[in-house]
Amino acid sequence: MAKPKTEFAINQKIVYPSQGVGKITEIFKKEFKGELVYYYKIYLDVSEMYVMVPVANAAALGIRAIVSAEEAQRALDLIGEDFETPTSDWKLRYQQNLDLLKSGTVEDIASIVRCLYQRSKVKELPILERKLYDNAKKLLEDEISDAMGISTEEVEALLHAKLEPLGLKVEKKPAYPEEDDEDDEFGDDIASDKNDSDDSDDSDDGDD
């Protein structure tokens, strides 16, 4: 079996959407269902674990290279820009931001951070949205840190400087209807669906 052309090289830093920043530590082949399949072995910094992803599936999973310093700076600049107020339907807003996180571009991740930070200044985030915000912010900080060659603490300070003026523009009053809080039951359903989806994704990584 001829070795396939791979997009990534050993020791290259990559982004695995929804998983975090990682590094390709090995490209190897092993037999699967009677065929030899090439895999990337990826070390994920945030979870301190290894995952194996078939080379042929990497693009479909959204795995991409770390952006350039210039692209990282553009994402930082995007944080401070004005934008259209997100929908007051938290369920729709959550799903839209979750889809953006899965798409994985650095500007999409910056948009999630900007959106949910502004939302948090109006009203406390539901648990699911708070987790989504924390995940997106961590992923953004880690990628920008690698792209610009600065510490995550420095990136966090840069993000704070961009976000605080945005927060000050938001009038501190409930801007969403009270029924918007009725999310506990729905939130449990989404969390259950997401866990089922995550379990399926984990098993697919080694099976496809």
mmCIF file of C-alpha atoms in Angstrom:
data_model
loop_
_atom_site.group_PDB
_atom_site.id
_atom_site.type_symbol
_atom_site.label_atom_id
_atom_site.label_comp_id
_atom_site.label_asym_id
_atom_site.label_seq_id
_atom_site.Cartn_x
_atom_site.Cartn_y
_atom_site.Cartn_z
ATOM 1 C CA MET A 1 0.000 0.000 0.000
ATOM 2 C CA ALA A 2 1.510 3.287 -1.088
ATOM 3 C CA LYS A 3 1.717 5.939 1.595
ATOM 4 C CA PRO A 4 -0.950 8.604 0.924
ATOM 5 C CA LYS A 5 -0.119 12.253 0.591
ATOM 6 C CA THR A 6 -0.779 13.787 3.995
ATOM 7 C CA GLU A 7 -1.769 17.369 4.674
ATOM 8 C CA PHE A 8 0.004 17.455 8.016
ATOM 9 C CA ALA A 9 3.499 16.507 9.109
ATOM 10 C CA ILE A 10 4.850 14.971 12.293
ATOM 11 C CA ASN A 11 5.282 17.596 15.059
ATOM 12 C CA GLN A 12 2.925 20.004 13.272
ATOM 13 C CA LYS A 13 0.437 21.885 15.488
ATOM 14 C CA ILE A 14 -3.195 21.528 14.447
ATOM 15 C CA VAL A 15 -6.697 22.436 15.611
ATOM 16 C CA TYR A 16 -9.242 19.673 16.150
ATOM 17 C CA PRO A 17 -12.638 21.488 16.376
ATOM 18 C CA SER A 18 -14.449 20.944 19.674
ATOM 19 C CA GLN A 19 -11.352 19.106 20.982
ATOM 20 C CA GLY A 20 -8.686 21.786 21.067
ATOM 21 C CA VAL A 21 -5.172 22.485 19.883
ATOM 22 C CA GLY A 22 -2.984 19.451 19.359
ATOM 23 C CA LYS A 23 0.160 18.153 17.718
ATOM 24 C CA ILE A 24 0.687 15.384 15.174
ATOM 25 C CA THR A 25 3.042 12.997 16.950
ATOM 26 C CA GLU A 26 2.966 10.082 14.524
ATOM 27 C CA ILE A 27 1.651 8.999 11.125
ATOM 28 C CA PHE A 28 1.280 5.246 11.006
ATOM 29 C CA LYS A 29 -0.706 2.463 9.400
ATOM 30 C CA LYS A 30 -2.594 -0.435 10.884
ATOM 31 C CA GLU A 31 -4.940 -3.060 9.598
ATOM 32 C CA PHE A 32 -8.667 -2.367 9.827
ATOM 33 C CA LYS A 33 -11.290 -4.726 8.420
ATOM 34 C CA GLY A 34 -8.685 -6.421 6.266
ATOM 35 C CA GLU A 35 -7.240 -3.205 4.864
ATOM 36 C CA LEU A 36 -4.230 -1.098 5.821
ATOM 37 C CA VAL A 37 -5.345 2.350 6.938
ATOM 38 C CA TYR A 38 -3.112 5.361 7.638
ATOM 39 C CA TYR A 39 -3.731 7.297 10.848
ATOM 40 C CA TYR A 40 -2.644 10.520 12.489
ATOM 41 C CA LYS A 41 -1.780 10.155 16.165
ATOM 42 C CA ILE A 42 -2.608 13.495 17.778
ATOM 43 C CA TYR A 43 -1.725 14.733 21.247
ATOM 44 C CA LEU A 44 -4.383 17.142 22.559
ATOM 45 C CA ASP A 45 -2.934 19.714 24.927
ATOM 46 C CA VAL A 46 -6.088 20.656 26.848
ATOM 47 C CA SER A 47 -7.132 17.083 27.682
ATOM 48 C CA GLU A 48 -3.590 15.656 27.804
ATOM 49 C CA MET A 49 -4.636 12.654 25.754
ATOM 50 C CA TYR A 50 -3.914 11.024 22.412
ATOM 51 C CA VAL A 51 -6.455 10.379 19.675
ATOM 52 C CA MET A 52 -6.066 8.461 16.437
ATOM 53 C CA VAL A 53 -7.753 9.824 13.328
ATOM 54 C CA PRO A 54 -7.752 8.186 9.898
ATOM 55 C CA VAL A 55 -5.812 10.397 7.478
ATOM 56 C CA ALA A 56 -8.673 10.137 4.988
ATOM 57 C CA ASN A 57 -11.158 11.473 7.570
ATOM 58 C CA ALA A 58 -9.173 14.446 8.868
ATOM 59 C CA ALA A 59 -10.669 17.021 6.494
ATOM 60 C CA ALA A 60 -14.240 15.858 7.152
ATOM 61 C CA LEU A 61 -13.630 16.223 10.885
ATOM 62 C CA GLY A 62 -12.510 19.816 10.343
ATOM 63 C CA ILE A 63 -8.923 19.240 11.460
ATOM 64 C CA ARG A 64 -6.790 22.112 10.196
ATOM 65 C CA ALA A 65 -3.410 23.755 10.669
ATOM 66 C CA ILE A 66 -2.838 26.517 13.211
ATOM 67 C CA VAL A 67 -3.510 29.907 11.607
ATOM 68 C CA SER A 68 -0.818 32.476 10.842
ATOM 69 C CA ALA A 69 -0.019 35.343 13.199
ATOM 70 C CA GLU A 70 -1.832 37.699 10.818
ATOM 71 C CA GLU A 71 -4.996 35.585 10.873
ATOM 72 C CA ALA A 72 -4.790 35.374 14.660
ATOM 73 C CA GLN A 73 -4.596 39.160 14.868
ATOM 74 C CA ARG A 74 -7.638 39.487 12.608
ATOM 75 C CA ALA A 75 -9.576 37.202 14.942
ATOM 76 C CA LEU A 76 -8.551 39.373 17.885
ATOM 77 C CA ASP A 77 -9.662 42.494 16.043
ATOM 78 C CA LEU A 78 -12.997 40.857 15.243
ATOM 79 C CA ILE A 79 -13.714 40.515 18.961
ATOM 80 C CA GLY A 80 -13.963 44.284 19.380
ATOM 81 C CA GLU A 81 -16.125 44.976 16.337
ATOM 82 C CA ASP A 82 -19.813 45.805 16.508
ATOM 83 C CA PHE A 83 -22.157 43.053 15.405
ATOM 84 C CA GLU A 84 -25.828 42.280 15.102
ATOM 85 C CA THR A 85 -27.473 41.343 18.400
ATOM 86 C CA PRO A 86 -27.954 37.562 18.490
ATOM 87 C CA THR A 87 -31.393 35.987 18.578
ATOM 88 C CA SER A 88 -33.238 36.030 21.904
ATOM 89 C CA ASP A 89 -34.147 32.363 21.419
ATOM 90 C CA TRP A 90 -31.410 30.755 23.491
ATOM 91 C CA LYS A 91 -32.024 27.305 21.988
ATOM 92 C CA LEU A 92 -31.471 28.608 18.478
ATOM 93 C CA ARG A 93 -28.520 30.732 19.605
ATOM 94 C CA TYR A 94 -26.902 27.724 21.298
ATOM 95 C CA GLN A 95 -27.271 25.548 18.221
ATOM 96 C CA GLN A 96 -25.922 28.267 15.915
ATOM 97 C CA ASN A 97 -22.843 28.746 18.082
ATOM 98 C CA LEU A 98 -22.341 24.998 18.467
ATOM 99 C CA ASP A 99 -22.354 24.670 14.664
ATOM 100 C CA LEU A 100 -19.792 27.484 14.437
ATOM 101 C CA LEU A 101 -17.551 25.711 16.951
ATOM 102 C CA LYS A 102 -17.728 22.518 14.923
ATOM 103 C CA SER A 103 -16.771 24.409 11.739
ATOM 104 C CA GLY A 104 -13.625 25.361 13.582
ATOM 105 C CA THR A 105 -12.342 28.493 11.806
ATOM 106 C CA VAL A 106 -10.575 30.913 14.122
ATOM 107 C CA GLU A 107 -12.939 33.739 13.155
ATOM 108 C CA ASP A 108 -15.969 31.570 13.885
ATOM 109 C CA ILE A 109 -14.564 30.766 17.316
ATOM 110 C CA ALA A 110 -13.907 34.469 17.940
ATOM 111 C CA SER A 111 -17.521 35.191 16.948
ATOM 112 C CA ILE A 112 -18.784 32.711 19.554
ATOM 113 C CA VAL A 113 -16.690 34.339 22.273
ATOM 114 C CA ARG A 114 -17.906 37.812 21.284
ATOM 115 C CA CYS A 115 -21.562 36.756 21.091
ATOM 116 C CA LEU A 116 -21.694 34.906 24.402
ATOM 117 C CA TYR A 117 -19.635 37.500 26.255
ATOM 118 C CA GLN A 118 -22.103 40.199 25.240
ATOM 119 C CA ARG A 119 -25.003 37.930 26.167
ATOM 120 C CA SER A 120 -23.470 37.316 29.614
ATOM 121 C CA LYS A 121 -23.422 41.069 30.253
ATOM 122 C CA VAL A 122 -27.183 41.196 29.745
ATOM 123 C CA LYS A 123 -28.094 38.033 31.605
ATOM 124 C CA GLU A 124 -26.268 35.128 33.227
ATOM 125 C CA LEU A 125 -25.572 32.389 30.711
ATOM 126 C CA PRO A 126 -27.386 29.049 31.039
ATOM 127 C CA ILE A 127 -25.081 26.178 31.947
ATOM 128 C CA LEU A 128 -24.808 24.871 28.378
ATOM 129 C CA GLU A 129 -23.962 28.268 26.938
ATOM 130 C CA ARG A 130 -21.464 28.924 29.719
ATOM 131 C CA LYS A 131 -19.671 25.663 28.907
ATOM 132 C CA LEU A 132 -19.718 26.529 25.214
ATOM 133 C CA TYR A 133 -18.269 29.980 25.961
ATOM 134 C CA ASP A 134 -15.508 28.530 28.165
ATOM 135 C CA ASN A 135 -14.598 25.921 25.531
ATOM 136 C CA ALA A 136 -14.519 28.458 22.696
ATOM 137 C CA LYS A 137 -12.499 30.951 24.730
ATOM 138 C CA LYS A 138 -9.940 28.300 25.732
ATOM 139 C CA LEU A 139 -9.588 27.100 22.138
ATOM 140 C CA LEU A 140 -9.184 30.669 20.887
ATOM 141 C CA GLU A 141 -6.576 31.501 23.518
ATOM 142 C CA ASP A 142 -4.557 28.369 22.805
ATOM 143 C CA GLU A 143 -4.560 28.839 19.035
ATOM 144 C CA ILE A 144 -3.685 32.535 19.153
ATOM 145 C CA SER A 145 -0.936 31.753 21.670
ATOM 146 C CA ASP A 146 0.661 29.257 19.282
ATOM 147 C CA ALA A 147 0.095 31.429 16.211
ATOM 148 C CA MET A 148 1.595 34.594 17.710
ATOM 149 C CA GLY A 149 4.235 32.970 19.886
ATOM 150 C CA ILE A 150 2.992 34.525 23.141
ATOM 151 C CA SER A 151 1.719 33.027 26.386
ATOM 152 C CA THR A 152 -1.928 32.159 26.948
ATOM 153 C CA GLU A 153 -1.911 34.693 29.809
ATOM 154 C CA GLU A 154 -0.939 37.425 27.359
ATOM 155 C CA VAL A 155 -3.664 36.312 24.955
ATOM 156 C CA GLU A 156 -6.214 36.321 27.769
ATOM 157 C CA ALA A 157 -5.257 39.918 28.581
ATOM 158 C CA LEU A 158 -5.609 40.895 24.915
ATOM 159 C CA LEU A 159 -9.046 39.286 24.748
ATOM 160 C CA HIS A 160 -10.117 41.032 27.924
ATOM 161 C CA ALA A 161 -9.045 44.374 26.489
ATOM 162 C CA LYS A 162 -11.189 43.706 23.399
ATOM 163 C CA LEU A 163 -14.198 42.344 25.299
ATOM 164 C CA GLU A 164 -14.518 44.884 28.102
ATOM 165 C CA PRO A 165 -15.423 47.863 25.853
ATOM 166 C CA LEU A 166 -17.962 45.582 24.185
ATOM 167 C CA GLY A 167 -19.483 44.749 27.544
ATOM 168 C CA LEU A 168 -19.707 48.390 28.553
ATOM 169 C CA LYS A 169 -21.908 49.083 25.511
ATOM 170 C CA VAL A 170 -24.543 46.669 26.773
ATOM 171 C CA GLU A 171 -27.253 48.171 28.950
ATOM 172 C CA LYS A 172 -27.578 46.171 32.160
ATOM 173 C CA LYS A 173 -31.208 45.118 31.946
ATOM 174 C CA PRO A 174 -33.028 41.939 30.929
ATOM 175 C CA ALA A 175 -33.195 42.073 27.147
ATOM 176 C CA TYR A 176 -34.693 38.631 26.727
ATOM 177 C CA PRO A 177 -38.178 37.416 27.698
ATOM 178 C CA GLU A 178 -38.542 35.591 30.998
ATOM 179 C CA GLU A 179 -39.567 32.389 29.252
ATOM 180 C CA ASP A 180 -36.046 32.353 27.831
ATOM 181 C CA ASP A 181 -34.990 30.954 31.221
ATOM 182 C CA GLU A 182 -37.132 27.860 30.812
ATOM 183 C CA ASP A 183 -34.218 25.848 29.529
ATOM 184 C CA ASP A 184 -33.531 23.206 32.154
ATOM 185 C CA GLU A 185 -35.477 20.386 30.552
ATOM 186 C CA PHE A 186 -34.403 21.335 27.045
ATOM 187 C CA GLY A 187 -30.814 21.719 28.219
ATOM 188 C CA ASP A 188 -30.833 18.194 29.577
ATOM 189 C CA ASP A 189 -32.089 16.948 26.222
ATOM 190 C CA ILE A 190 -29.327 18.778 24.319
ATOM 191 C CA ALA A 191 -26.672 17.561 26.730
ATOM 192 C CA SER A 192 -27.929 14.004 26.303
ATOM 193 C CA ASP A 193 -27.981 14.327 22.517
ATOM 194 C CA LYS A 194 -24.500 15.845 22.499
ATOM 195 C CA ASN A 195 -23.104 13.054 24.656
ATOM 196 C CA ASP A 196 -24.615 10.481 22.338
ATOM 197 C CA SER A 197 -23.117 12.321 19.364
ATOM 198 C CA ASP A 198 -19.703 12.614 21.027
ATOM 199 C CA ASP A 199 -19.677 8.904 21.840
ATOM 200 C CA SER A 200 -20.504 8.145 18.227
ATOM 201 C CA ASP A 201 -17.764 10.464 16.951
ATOM 202 C CA ASP A 202 -15.203 8.880 19.248
ATOM 203 C CA SER A 203 -15.961 5.424 17.959
ATOM 204 C CA ASP A 204 -16.022 6.571 14.353
ATOM 205 C CA ASP A 205 -12.489 7.993 14.551
ATOM 206 C CA GLY A 206 -10.994 4.582 14.619
ATOM 207 C CA ASP A 207 -13.565 2.800 12.491
ATOM 208 C CA ASP A 208 -13.861 4.848 9.309
#
